[in-house]
C-alpha atoms as a printed R data frame, in Angstrom:
    type eleno elety resid chain resno       x       y       z
1   ATOM     1    CA   UNK     A     1 -21.582  -0.259 -17.878
2   ATOM     2    CA   UNK     A     2 -21.316   2.793 -15.637
3   ATOM     3    CA   UNK     A     3 -21.562   5.576 -18.170
4   ATOM     4    CA   UNK     A     4 -25.046   6.457 -16.927
5   ATOM     5    CA   UNK     A     5 -23.402   7.924 -13.820
6   ATOM     6    CA   UNK     A     6 -21.929  11.368 -14.710
7   ATOM     7    CA   UNK     A     7 -19.516  11.314 -11.762
8   ATOM     8    CA   UNK     A     8 -18.150   7.822 -12.418
9   ATOM     9    CA   UNK     A     9 -14.972   7.730 -14.484
10  ATOM    10    CA   UNK     A    10 -14.892   5.880 -17.842
11  ATOM    11    CA   UNK     A    11 -13.304   2.529 -18.088
12  ATOM    12    CA   UNK     A    12 -10.185   2.078 -20.163
13  ATOM    13    CA   UNK     A    13  -9.493  -1.586 -19.538
14  ATOM    14    CA   UNK     A    14 -11.112  -4.967 -18.935
15  ATOM    15    CA   UNK     A    15  -9.691  -4.894 -15.306
16  ATOM    16    CA   UNK     A    16 -11.471  -1.624 -14.664
17  ATOM    17    CA   UNK     A    17 -14.752  -3.368 -15.747
18  ATOM    18    CA   UNK     A    18 -14.060  -6.177 -13.368
19  ATOM    19    CA   UNK     A    19 -13.408  -3.706 -10.511
20  ATOM    20    CA   UNK     A    20 -16.642  -1.884 -11.275
21  ATOM    21    CA   UNK     A    21 -18.554  -5.194 -11.130
22  ATOM    22    CA   UNK     A    22 -17.023  -5.940  -7.792
23  ATOM    23    CA   UNK     A    23 -17.908  -2.530  -6.427
24  ATOM    24    CA   UNK     A    24 -21.512  -2.614  -7.582
25  ATOM    25    CA   UNK     A    25 -21.976  -6.218  -6.446
26  ATOM    26    CA   UNK     A    26 -20.602  -5.336  -3.007
27  ATOM    27    CA   UNK     A    27 -22.828  -2.294  -2.804
28  ATOM    28    CA   UNK     A    28 -25.818  -4.499  -3.611
29  ATOM    29    CA   UNK     A    29 -24.747  -6.875  -0.832
30  ATOM    30    CA   UNK     A    30 -24.560  -4.052   1.687
31  ATOM    31    CA   UNK     A    31 -28.102  -2.917   0.691
32  ATOM    32    CA   UNK     A    32 -29.423  -6.485   0.906
33  ATOM    33    CA   UNK     A    33 -27.956  -6.963   4.479
34  ATOM    34    CA   UNK     A    34 -28.766  -3.463   5.697
35  ATOM    35    CA   UNK     A    35 -32.223  -3.075   4.253
36  ATOM    36    CA   UNK     A    36 -33.965  -5.767   6.461
37  ATOM    37    CA   UNK     A    37 -32.413  -4.265   9.598
38  ATOM    38    CA   UNK     A    38 -33.437  -0.669   8.733
39  ATOM    39    CA   UNK     A    39 -36.915  -1.658   7.568
40  ATOM    40    CA   UNK     A    40 -37.368  -3.844  10.699
41  ATOM    41    CA   UNK     A    41 -36.295  -1.055  12.962
42  ATOM    42    CA   UNK     A    42 -38.735   1.382  11.368
43  ATOM    43    CA   UNK     A    43 -41.575  -1.077  11.354
44  ATOM    44    CA   UNK     A    44 -41.095  -2.162  15.070
45  ATOM    45    CA   UNK     A    45 -40.687   1.519  16.147
46  ATOM    46    CA   UNK     A    46 -43.964   2.393  14.418
47  ATOM    47    CA   UNK     A    47 -45.835  -0.708  15.745
48  ATOM    48    CA   UNK     A    48 -44.616  -0.729  19.325
49  ATOM    49    CA   UNK     A    49 -44.112   2.900  20.071
50  ATOM    50    CA   UNK     A    50 -45.220   4.147  23.466
51  ATOM    51    CA   UNK     A    51 -48.988   4.316  23.630
52  ATOM    52    CA   UNK     A    52 -49.754   2.028  20.718
53  ATOM    53    CA   UNK     A    53 -52.333  -0.718  21.295
54  ATOM    54    CA   UNK     A    54 -49.993  -3.474  20.028
55  ATOM    55    CA   UNK     A    55 -50.147  -6.840  21.717
56  ATOM    56    CA   UNK     A    56 -46.895  -7.244  23.750
57  ATOM    57    CA   UNK     A    57 -47.797 -10.534  25.455
58  ATOM    58    CA   UNK     A    58 -45.752 -13.663  24.756
59  ATOM    59    CA   UNK     A    59 -42.967 -11.731  23.059
60  ATOM    60    CA   UNK     A    60 -40.133 -14.103  22.029
61  ATOM    61    CA   UNK     A    61 -36.864 -13.613  23.867
62  ATOM    62    CA   UNK     A    62 -34.697 -15.645  21.618
63  ATOM    63    CA   UNK     A    63 -34.727 -16.785  18.010
64  ATOM    64    CA   UNK     A    64 -31.872 -19.260  17.489
65  ATOM    65    CA   UNK     A    65 -32.357 -19.940  13.769
66  ATOM    66    CA   UNK     A    66 -32.800 -16.211  12.992
67  ATOM    67    CA   UNK     A    67 -29.543 -15.429  14.824
68  ATOM    68    CA   UNK     A    68 -27.724 -18.358  13.247
69  ATOM    69    CA   UNK     A    69 -28.921 -17.461   9.698
70  ATOM    70    CA   UNK     A    70 -28.069 -13.742  10.261
71  ATOM    71    CA   UNK     A    71 -24.565 -14.790  11.256
72  ATOM    72    CA   UNK     A    72 -23.734 -17.546   8.769
73  ATOM    73    CA   UNK     A    73 -25.258 -16.165   5.641
74  ATOM    74    CA   UNK     A    74 -23.497 -12.714   5.858
75  ATOM    75    CA   UNK     A    75 -20.265 -14.500   6.704
76  ATOM    76    CA   UNK     A    76 -20.396 -16.771   3.691
77  ATOM    77    CA   UNK     A    77 -21.289 -13.843   1.389
78  ATOM    78    CA   UNK     A    78 -18.439 -11.762   2.797
79  ATOM    79    CA   UNK     A    79 -15.981 -14.572   2.209
80  ATOM    80    CA   UNK     A    80 -17.203 -14.814  -1.415
81  ATOM    81    CA   UNK     A    81 -16.414 -11.148  -1.859
82  ATOM    82    CA   UNK     A    82 -13.067 -11.565  -0.040
83  ATOM    83    CA   UNK     A    83 -11.958 -14.280  -2.452
84  ATOM    84    CA   UNK     A    84 -13.206 -12.253  -5.398
85  ATOM    85    CA   UNK     A    85 -11.321  -9.123  -4.334
86  ATOM    86    CA   UNK     A    86  -8.184 -11.154  -3.474
87  ATOM    87    CA   UNK     A    87  -8.262 -12.600  -7.029
88  ATOM    88    CA   UNK     A    88  -8.317  -9.113  -8.552
89  ATOM    89    CA   UNK     A    89  -5.461  -8.046  -6.217
90  ATOM    90    CA   UNK     A    90  -3.470 -11.086  -7.305
91  ATOM    91    CA   UNK     A    91  -4.056 -10.155 -10.934
92  ATOM    92    CA   UNK     A    92  -2.830  -6.638 -10.567
93  ATOM    93    CA   UNK     A    93   0.210  -7.707  -8.602
94  ATOM    94    CA   UNK     A    94   1.287 -10.334 -11.073
95  ATOM    95    CA   UNK     A    95   2.460  -8.803 -14.345
96  ATOM    96    CA   UNK     A    96   2.661 -11.150 -17.440
97  ATOM    97    CA   UNK     A    97   5.951 -12.075 -18.966
98  ATOM    98    CA   UNK     A    98   7.023  -9.643 -21.720
99  ATOM    99    CA   UNK     A    99   5.207  -6.627 -20.180
100 ATOM   100    CA   UNK     A   100   6.601  -3.299 -21.452
101 ATOM   101    CA   UNK     A   101   8.435  -1.698 -18.492
102 ATOM   102    CA   UNK     A   102   8.273   1.969 -17.926
103 ATOM   103    CA   UNK     A   103  10.387   3.702 -15.237
104 ATOM   104    CA   UNK     A   104   8.572   6.282 -13.065
105 ATOM   105    CA   UNK     A   105  10.153   8.823 -10.753
106 ATOM   106    CA   UNK     A   106   7.909  11.121  -8.704
107 ATOM   107    CA   UNK     A   107   9.085  14.358  -7.207
108 ATOM   108    CA   UNK     A   108   7.530  17.509  -5.881
109 ATOM   109    CA   UNK     A   109   5.582  18.140  -8.062
110 ATOM   110    CA   UNK     A   110   5.862  16.223 -11.233
111 ATOM   111    CA   UNK     A   111   5.774  12.702 -12.672
112 ATOM   112    CA   UNK     A   112   8.684  11.586 -14.805
113 ATOM   113    CA   UNK     A   113   8.280   8.592 -17.165
114 ATOM   114    CA   UNK     A   114  10.924   6.893 -19.273
115 ATOM   115    CA   UNK     A   115  10.069   4.216 -21.883
116 ATOM   116    CA   UNK     A   116  12.284   1.198 -22.669
117 ATOM   117    CA   UNK     A   117  13.400   3.014 -25.897
118 ATOM   118    CA   UNK     A   118  14.574   6.010 -23.882
119 ATOM   119    CA   UNK     A   119  11.622   8.333 -24.609
120 ATOM   120    CA   UNK     A   120  10.961  10.624 -21.637
121 ATOM   121    CA   UNK     A   121   7.853  12.388 -20.588
122 ATOM   122    CA   UNK     A   122   6.864  14.734 -17.753
123 ATOM   123    CA   UNK     A   123   3.256  14.589 -16.567
124 ATOM   124    CA   UNK     A   124   2.136  12.595 -19.508
125 ATOM   125    CA   UNK     A   125   2.251   8.826 -20.089
126 ATOM   126    CA   UNK     A   126   1.716   7.379 -23.555
127 ATOM   127    CA   UNK     A   127   0.904   3.730 -23.913
128 ATOM   128    CA   UNK     A   128  -0.397   1.472 -26.724
129 ATOM   129    CA   UNK     A   129  -3.647  -0.427 -26.581
130 ATOM   130    CA   UNK     A   130  -3.502  -4.195 -26.055
131 ATOM   131    CA   UNK     A   131   0.047  -4.081 -24.608
132 ATOM   132    CA   UNK     A   132   0.664  -5.114 -20.955
133 ATOM   133    CA   UNK     A   133   2.560  -2.261 -19.303
134 ATOM   134    CA   UNK     A   134   4.472  -2.481 -16.009
135 ATOM   135    CA   UNK     A   135   5.325   0.675 -14.087
136 ATOM   136    CA   UNK     A   136   8.280   0.467 -11.780
137 ATOM   137    CA   UNK     A   137   8.096   3.490  -9.483
138 ATOM   138    CA   UNK     A   138  10.064   5.314  -6.903
139 ATOM   139    CA   UNK     A   139  10.075   8.788  -5.330
140 ATOM   140    CA   UNK     A   140  12.865  11.322  -5.225
141 ATOM   141    CA   UNK     A   141  11.553  13.051  -2.055
142 ATOM   142    CA   UNK     A   142   8.396  12.342  -0.263
143 ATOM   143    CA   UNK     A   143   5.470   9.852  -0.444
144 ATOM   144    CA   UNK     A   144   3.407  10.254  -3.626
145 ATOM   145    CA   UNK     A   145   0.606   8.036  -4.952
146 ATOM   146    CA   UNK     A   146  -0.124   7.464  -8.635
147 ATOM   147    CA   UNK     A   147  -3.854   7.225  -9.473
148 ATOM   148    CA   UNK     A   148  -5.207   6.265 -12.886
149 ATOM   149    CA   UNK     A   149  -8.948   6.534 -12.435
150 ATOM   150    CA   UNK     A   150  -9.989   4.990 -15.817
151 ATOM   151    CA   UNK     A   151  -7.897   1.883 -15.015
152 ATOM   152    CA   UNK     A   152  -9.066   1.736 -11.394
153 ATOM   153    CA   UNK     A   153  -5.388   1.537 -10.342
154 ATOM   154    CA   UNK     A   154  -3.678   3.381  -7.518
155 ATOM   155    CA   UNK     A   155  -0.260   2.756  -5.937
156 ATOM   156    CA   UNK     A   156   1.880   4.574  -3.413
157 ATOM   157    CA   UNK     A   157   5.232   5.775  -4.686
158 ATOM   158    CA   UNK     A   158   7.815   5.818  -1.889
159 ATOM   159    CA   UNK     A   159  11.333   7.146  -1.385
160 ATOM   160    CA   UNK     A   160  14.033   4.571  -1.144
161 ATOM   161    CA   UNK     A   161  11.772   1.801  -2.333
162 ATOM   162    CA   UNK     A   162  10.295   0.425  -5.511
163 ATOM   163    CA   UNK     A   163   6.590  -0.267  -6.013
164 ATOM   164    CA   UNK     A   164   4.984  -1.462  -9.242
165 ATOM   165    CA   UNK     A   165   1.646  -1.954 -10.952
166 ATOM   166    CA   UNK     A   166   0.699  -3.210 -14.379
167 ATOM   167    CA   UNK     A   167  -2.165  -2.817 -16.720
168 ATOM   168    CA   UNK     A   168  -3.379  -3.339 -20.243
169 ATOM   169    CA   UNK     A   169  -5.373  -0.392 -21.525
170 ATOM   170    CA   UNK     A   170  -7.854  -1.379 -24.286
171 ATOM   171    CA   UNK     A   171  -9.687   1.814 -25.102
172 ATOM   172    CA   UNK     A   172  -7.845   4.777 -26.766
173 ATOM   173    CA   UNK     A   173  -8.376   8.113 -25.270
174 ATOM   174    CA   UNK     A   174  -6.920  10.820 -23.097
175 ATOM   175    CA   UNK     A   175  -7.552  10.369 -19.390
176 ATOM   176    CA   UNK     A   176  -6.482  11.806 -16.016
177 ATOM   177    CA   UNK     A   177  -3.375  11.065 -14.126
178 ATOM   178    CA   UNK     A   178  -3.312  12.180 -10.538
179 ATOM   179    CA   UNK     A   179  -1.378  12.129  -7.189
180 ATOM   180    CA   UNK     A   180  -3.699  11.089  -4.336
181 ATOM   181    CA   UNK     A   181  -1.196  11.517  -1.471
182 ATOM   182    CA   UNK     A   182  -0.830  14.963   0.015
183 ATOM   183    CA   UNK     A   183   2.825  15.641  -0.830
184 ATOM   184    CA   UNK     A   184   3.361  19.363  -0.266
185 ATOM   185    CA   UNK     A   185   1.932  22.803  -0.878
186 ATOM   186    CA   UNK     A   186   1.521  22.323  -4.619
187 ATOM   187    CA   UNK     A   187   0.126  18.755  -4.306
188 ATOM   188    CA   UNK     A   188  -2.977  19.829  -6.214
189 ATOM   189    CA   UNK     A   189  -0.919  20.677  -9.275
190 ATOM   190    CA   UNK     A   190   0.746  17.211  -9.501
191 ATOM   191    CA   UNK     A   191  -1.364  15.759 -12.232
192 ATOM   192    CA   UNK     A   192  -1.103  14.922 -15.878
193 ATOM   193    CA   UNK     A   193  -2.502  13.078 -18.801
194 ATOM   194    CA   UNK     A   194  -2.706   9.376 -19.451
195 ATOM   195    CA   UNK     A   195  -2.809   8.865 -23.174
196 ATOM   196    CA   UNK     A   196  -3.860   5.473 -24.676
197 ATOM   197    CA   UNK     A   197  -3.135   5.129 -28.405
198 ATOM   198    CA   UNK     A   198  -3.579   2.537 -31.077
199 ATOM   199    CA   UNK     A   199  -0.290   0.663 -31.662
200 ATOM   200    CA   UNK     A   200   0.439   2.542 -34.941
201 ATOM   201    CA   UNK     A   201  -0.187   5.872 -33.312
202 ATOM   202    CA   UNK     A   202   1.981   4.925 -30.354
203 ATOM   203    CA   UNK     A   203   4.836   3.753 -32.636
204 ATOM   204    CA   UNK     A   204   4.544   7.100 -34.483
205 ATOM   205    CA   UNK     A   205   4.820   8.967 -31.179
206 ATOM   206    CA   UNK     A   206   7.960   6.931 -30.260
207 ATOM   207    CA   UNK     A   207   9.526   7.732 -33.609
208 ATOM   208    CA   UNK     A   208   8.771  11.430 -33.304
209 ATOM   209    CA   UNK     A   209  10.315  11.583 -29.759
210 ATOM   210    CA   UNK     A   210  13.984  12.534 -29.526
211 ATOM   211    CA   UNK     A   211  16.093  10.015 -27.656
212 ATOM   212    CA   UNK     A   212  19.751   9.576 -26.801
213 ATOM   213    CA   UNK     A   213  19.443   5.802 -26.797
214 ATOM   214    CA   UNK     A   214  17.427   3.187 -25.024
215 ATOM   215    CA   UNK     A   215  17.122   3.096 -21.311
216 ATOM   216    CA   UNK     A   216  19.681   0.254 -21.196
217 ATOM   217    CA   UNK     A   217  22.064   2.156 -23.443
218 ATOM   218    CA   UNK     A   218  21.840   5.206 -21.265
219 ATOM   219    CA   UNK     A   219  22.542   2.977 -18.329
220 ATOM   220    CA   UNK     A   220  25.590   1.502 -20.034
221 ATOM   221    CA   UNK     A   221  26.997   4.878 -20.708
222 ATOM   222    CA   UNK     A   222  26.431   5.842 -17.040
223 ATOM   223    CA   UNK     A   223  27.973   2.505 -15.930
224 ATOM   224    CA   UNK     A   224  31.226   3.397 -17.739
225 ATOM   225    CA   UNK     A   225  31.171   7.058 -16.668
226 ATOM   226    CA   UNK     A   226  30.940   6.133 -12.984
227 ATOM   227    CA   UNK     A   227  33.767   3.702 -13.349
228 ATOM   228    CA   UNK     A   228  31.593   0.639 -12.548
229 ATOM   229    CA   UNK     A   229  33.033  -1.221 -15.569
230 ATOM   230    CA   UNK     A   230  36.519  -0.897 -14.074
231 ATOM   231    CA   UNK     A   231  35.563  -3.467 -11.457
232 ATOM   232    CA   UNK     A   232  32.574  -5.373 -12.807
233 ATOM   233    CA   UNK     A   233  33.776  -5.724 -16.431
234 ATOM   234    CA   UNK     A   234  34.815  -9.118 -17.921
235 ATOM   235    CA   UNK     A   235  38.491  -8.139 -18.179
236 ATOM   236    CA   UNK     A   236  38.733  -6.303 -14.882
237 ATOM   237    CA   UNK     A   237  41.617  -7.329 -12.514
238 ATOM   238    CA   UNK     A   238  39.480  -6.286  -9.531
239 ATOM   239    CA   UNK     A   239  37.827  -9.175  -7.759
240 ATOM   240    CA   UNK     A   240  34.234  -8.027  -8.103
241 ATOM   241    CA   UNK     A   241  31.035  -9.899  -9.077
242 ATOM   242    CA   UNK     A   242  30.334 -10.100 -12.811
243 ATOM   243    CA   UNK     A   243  26.789  -8.649 -13.337
244 ATOM   244    CA   UNK     A   244  26.142 -10.499 -16.533
245 ATOM   245    CA   UNK     A   245  22.862 -12.541 -16.220
246 ATOM   246    CA   UNK     A   246  22.433 -11.978 -12.466
247 ATOM   247    CA   UNK     A   247  19.047 -10.229 -12.734
248 ATOM   248    CA   UNK     A   248  16.220 -12.480 -11.511
249 ATOM   249    CA   UNK     A   249  18.592 -15.037 -10.016
250 ATOM   250    CA   UNK     A   250  19.243 -16.027  -6.368
251 ATOM   251    CA   UNK     A   251  22.550 -14.573  -5.192
252 ATOM   252    CA   UNK     A   252  24.455 -16.215  -2.355
253 ATOM   253    CA   UNK     A   253  25.528 -13.769   0.393
254 ATOM   254    CA   UNK     A   254  28.561 -13.852   2.632
255 ATOM   255    CA   UNK     A   255  26.359 -14.436   5.658
256 ATOM   256    CA   UNK     A   256  24.902 -17.615   4.182
257 ATOM   257    CA   UNK     A   257  21.556 -16.116   2.971
258 ATOM   258    CA   UNK     A   258  20.319 -15.946  -0.572
259 ATOM   259    CA   UNK     A   259  18.701 -12.857  -2.085
260 ATOM   260    CA   UNK     A   260  16.772 -12.363  -5.317
261 ATOM   261    CA   UNK     A   261  18.653 -10.058  -7.604
262 ATOM   262    CA   UNK     A   262  15.699  -7.735  -8.494
263 ATOM   263    CA   UNK     A   263  15.427  -4.022  -8.906
264 ATOM   264    CA   UNK     A   264  15.552  -3.370  -5.143
265 ATOM   265    CA   UNK     A   265  18.636  -5.512  -4.650
266 ATOM   266    CA   UNK     A   266  20.525  -3.766  -7.411
267 ATOM   267    CA   UNK     A   267  19.503  -0.377  -6.008
268 ATOM   268    CA   UNK     A   268  20.633  -1.353  -2.513
269 ATOM   269    CA   UNK     A   269  23.954  -2.671  -3.895
270 ATOM   270    CA   UNK     A   270  24.577   0.750  -5.554
271 ATOM   271    CA   UNK     A   271  23.691   2.776  -2.510
272 ATOM   272    CA   UNK     A   272  24.445   0.432   0.344
273 ATOM   273    CA   UNK     A   273  27.022  -2.057  -1.084
274 ATOM   274    CA   UNK     A   274  28.111  -3.357   2.333
275 ATOM   275    CA   UNK     A   275  24.629  -4.334   3.396
276 ATOM   276    CA   UNK     A   276  24.407  -7.504   1.195
277 ATOM   277    CA   UNK     A   277  27.937  -8.727   0.274
278 ATOM   278    CA   UNK     A   278  28.083 -11.462  -2.315
279 ATOM   279    CA   UNK     A   279  29.759 -14.677  -1.086
280 ATOM   280    CA   UNK     A   280  33.331 -14.907  -2.158
281 ATOM   281    CA   UNK     A   281  33.935 -11.175  -2.512
282 ATOM   282    CA   UNK     A   282  35.299  -8.474  -0.221
283 ATOM   283    CA   UNK     A   283  33.154  -5.487   0.749
284 ATOM   284    CA   UNK     A   284  35.340  -2.995  -1.006
285 ATOM   285    CA   UNK     A   285  32.780  -1.277  -3.241
286 ATOM   286    CA   UNK     A   286  32.097   2.461  -2.256
287 ATOM   287    CA   UNK     A   287  28.627   3.766  -1.880
288 ATOM   288    CA   UNK     A   288  27.123   5.901  -4.659
289 ATOM   289    CA   UNK     A   289  24.523   7.469  -2.334
290 ATOM   290    CA   UNK     A   290  24.256  11.171  -3.211
291 ATOM   291    CA   UNK     A   291  26.240  10.692  -6.447
292 ATOM   292    CA   UNK     A   292  23.433   9.258  -8.569
293 ATOM   293    CA   UNK     A   293  19.834  10.239  -8.804
294 ATOM   294    CA   UNK     A   294  16.816   7.919  -8.768
295 ATOM   295    CA   UNK     A   295  16.426   8.299 -12.564
296 ATOM   296    CA   UNK     A   296  20.126   7.271 -13.013
297 ATOM   297    CA   UNK     A   297  19.712   4.214 -10.728
298 ATOM   298    CA   UNK     A   298  16.749   3.146 -12.921
299 ATOM   299    CA   UNK     A   299  18.882   3.388 -16.033
300 ATOM   300    CA   UNK     A   300  21.718   1.354 -14.374
301 ATOM   301    CA   UNK     A   301  19.144  -1.275 -13.386
302 ATOM   302    CA   UNK     A   302  17.928  -1.401 -16.965
303 ATOM   303    CA   UNK     A   303  21.540  -1.930 -18.129
304 ATOM   304    CA   UNK     A   304  22.139  -4.759 -15.682
305 ATOM   305    CA   UNK     A   305  18.825  -6.406 -16.723
306 ATOM   306    CA   UNK     A   306  19.922  -6.229 -20.341
307 ATOM   307    CA   UNK     A   307  23.227  -8.128 -19.746
308 ATOM   308    CA   UNK     A   308  23.126 -11.685 -21.191
309 ATOM   309    CA   UNK     A   309  24.046 -14.659 -19.047
310 ATOM   310    CA   UNK     A   310  26.757 -15.941 -21.333
311 ATOM   311    CA   UNK     A   311  30.309 -15.260 -20.487
312 ATOM   312    CA   UNK     A   312  29.899 -14.652 -16.751
313 ATOM   313    CA   UNK     A   313  33.091 -14.864 -14.839
314 ATOM   314    CA   UNK     A   314  33.251 -17.036 -11.668
315 ATOM   315    CA   UNK     A   315  34.162 -15.865  -8.148
């Protein structure tokens, strides 16, 4: 609906259309509220300028209903737009079950993407149409910000923290992918391509991409290479928590609190294991800070997420 504006980016999703509708409706509201004020100022300035013969007797000093209307009506209209915008924010922050998860690591000055099947990309992101996609993002160095103009999506990407967005692109094409946070001298070069394909074309691209295994399989190999399986394995003699099926569950801590075992919790447990010790276990795990990269941590998280619940050992 905005193709008539040459500077306005195309829309690649239904969500983008809804954001556009909100933007244009809010712009119309601003015009409706501002126009009477501006027109009134010009009209009164012209009529009552110094030296004009206008009748200034019996000028009203107060208009209660005008003041009340001009306060209540804009407030109610603003609240409508607040609820509207909050609803769109809720949508983009609530990915549907079964969304395809893509790991994203930003660094000066490139974007690294890894698909669930293990396919990796730099400064390019391929996605299929009609498939919800969730991006789990972190930064290896400074603050970046991923911007997909045709989806009307933007999210900061922070070091030592995970942020996420999700989308469902519906219109095939090649679009822009940008960083909108000044992140260093070559910030302007930190861009790329966002490629939306029909499902069959996306599947062909997956098949043509060389992989060493799925993201979870890469994580499993790393899990063993780092020696994690020696403590967390089913047959381990070390008294360490079994990781099978913990993702998405509430974990009891030694201090009596409970914590959700999500991506952040697993990352913190790898880098800062003594920060949140699971109830019933001793804080004997060493920190892997400086020994694993952000990309490797994302692979380890994918492996932990893939572990089934059956067969978990008890504390």
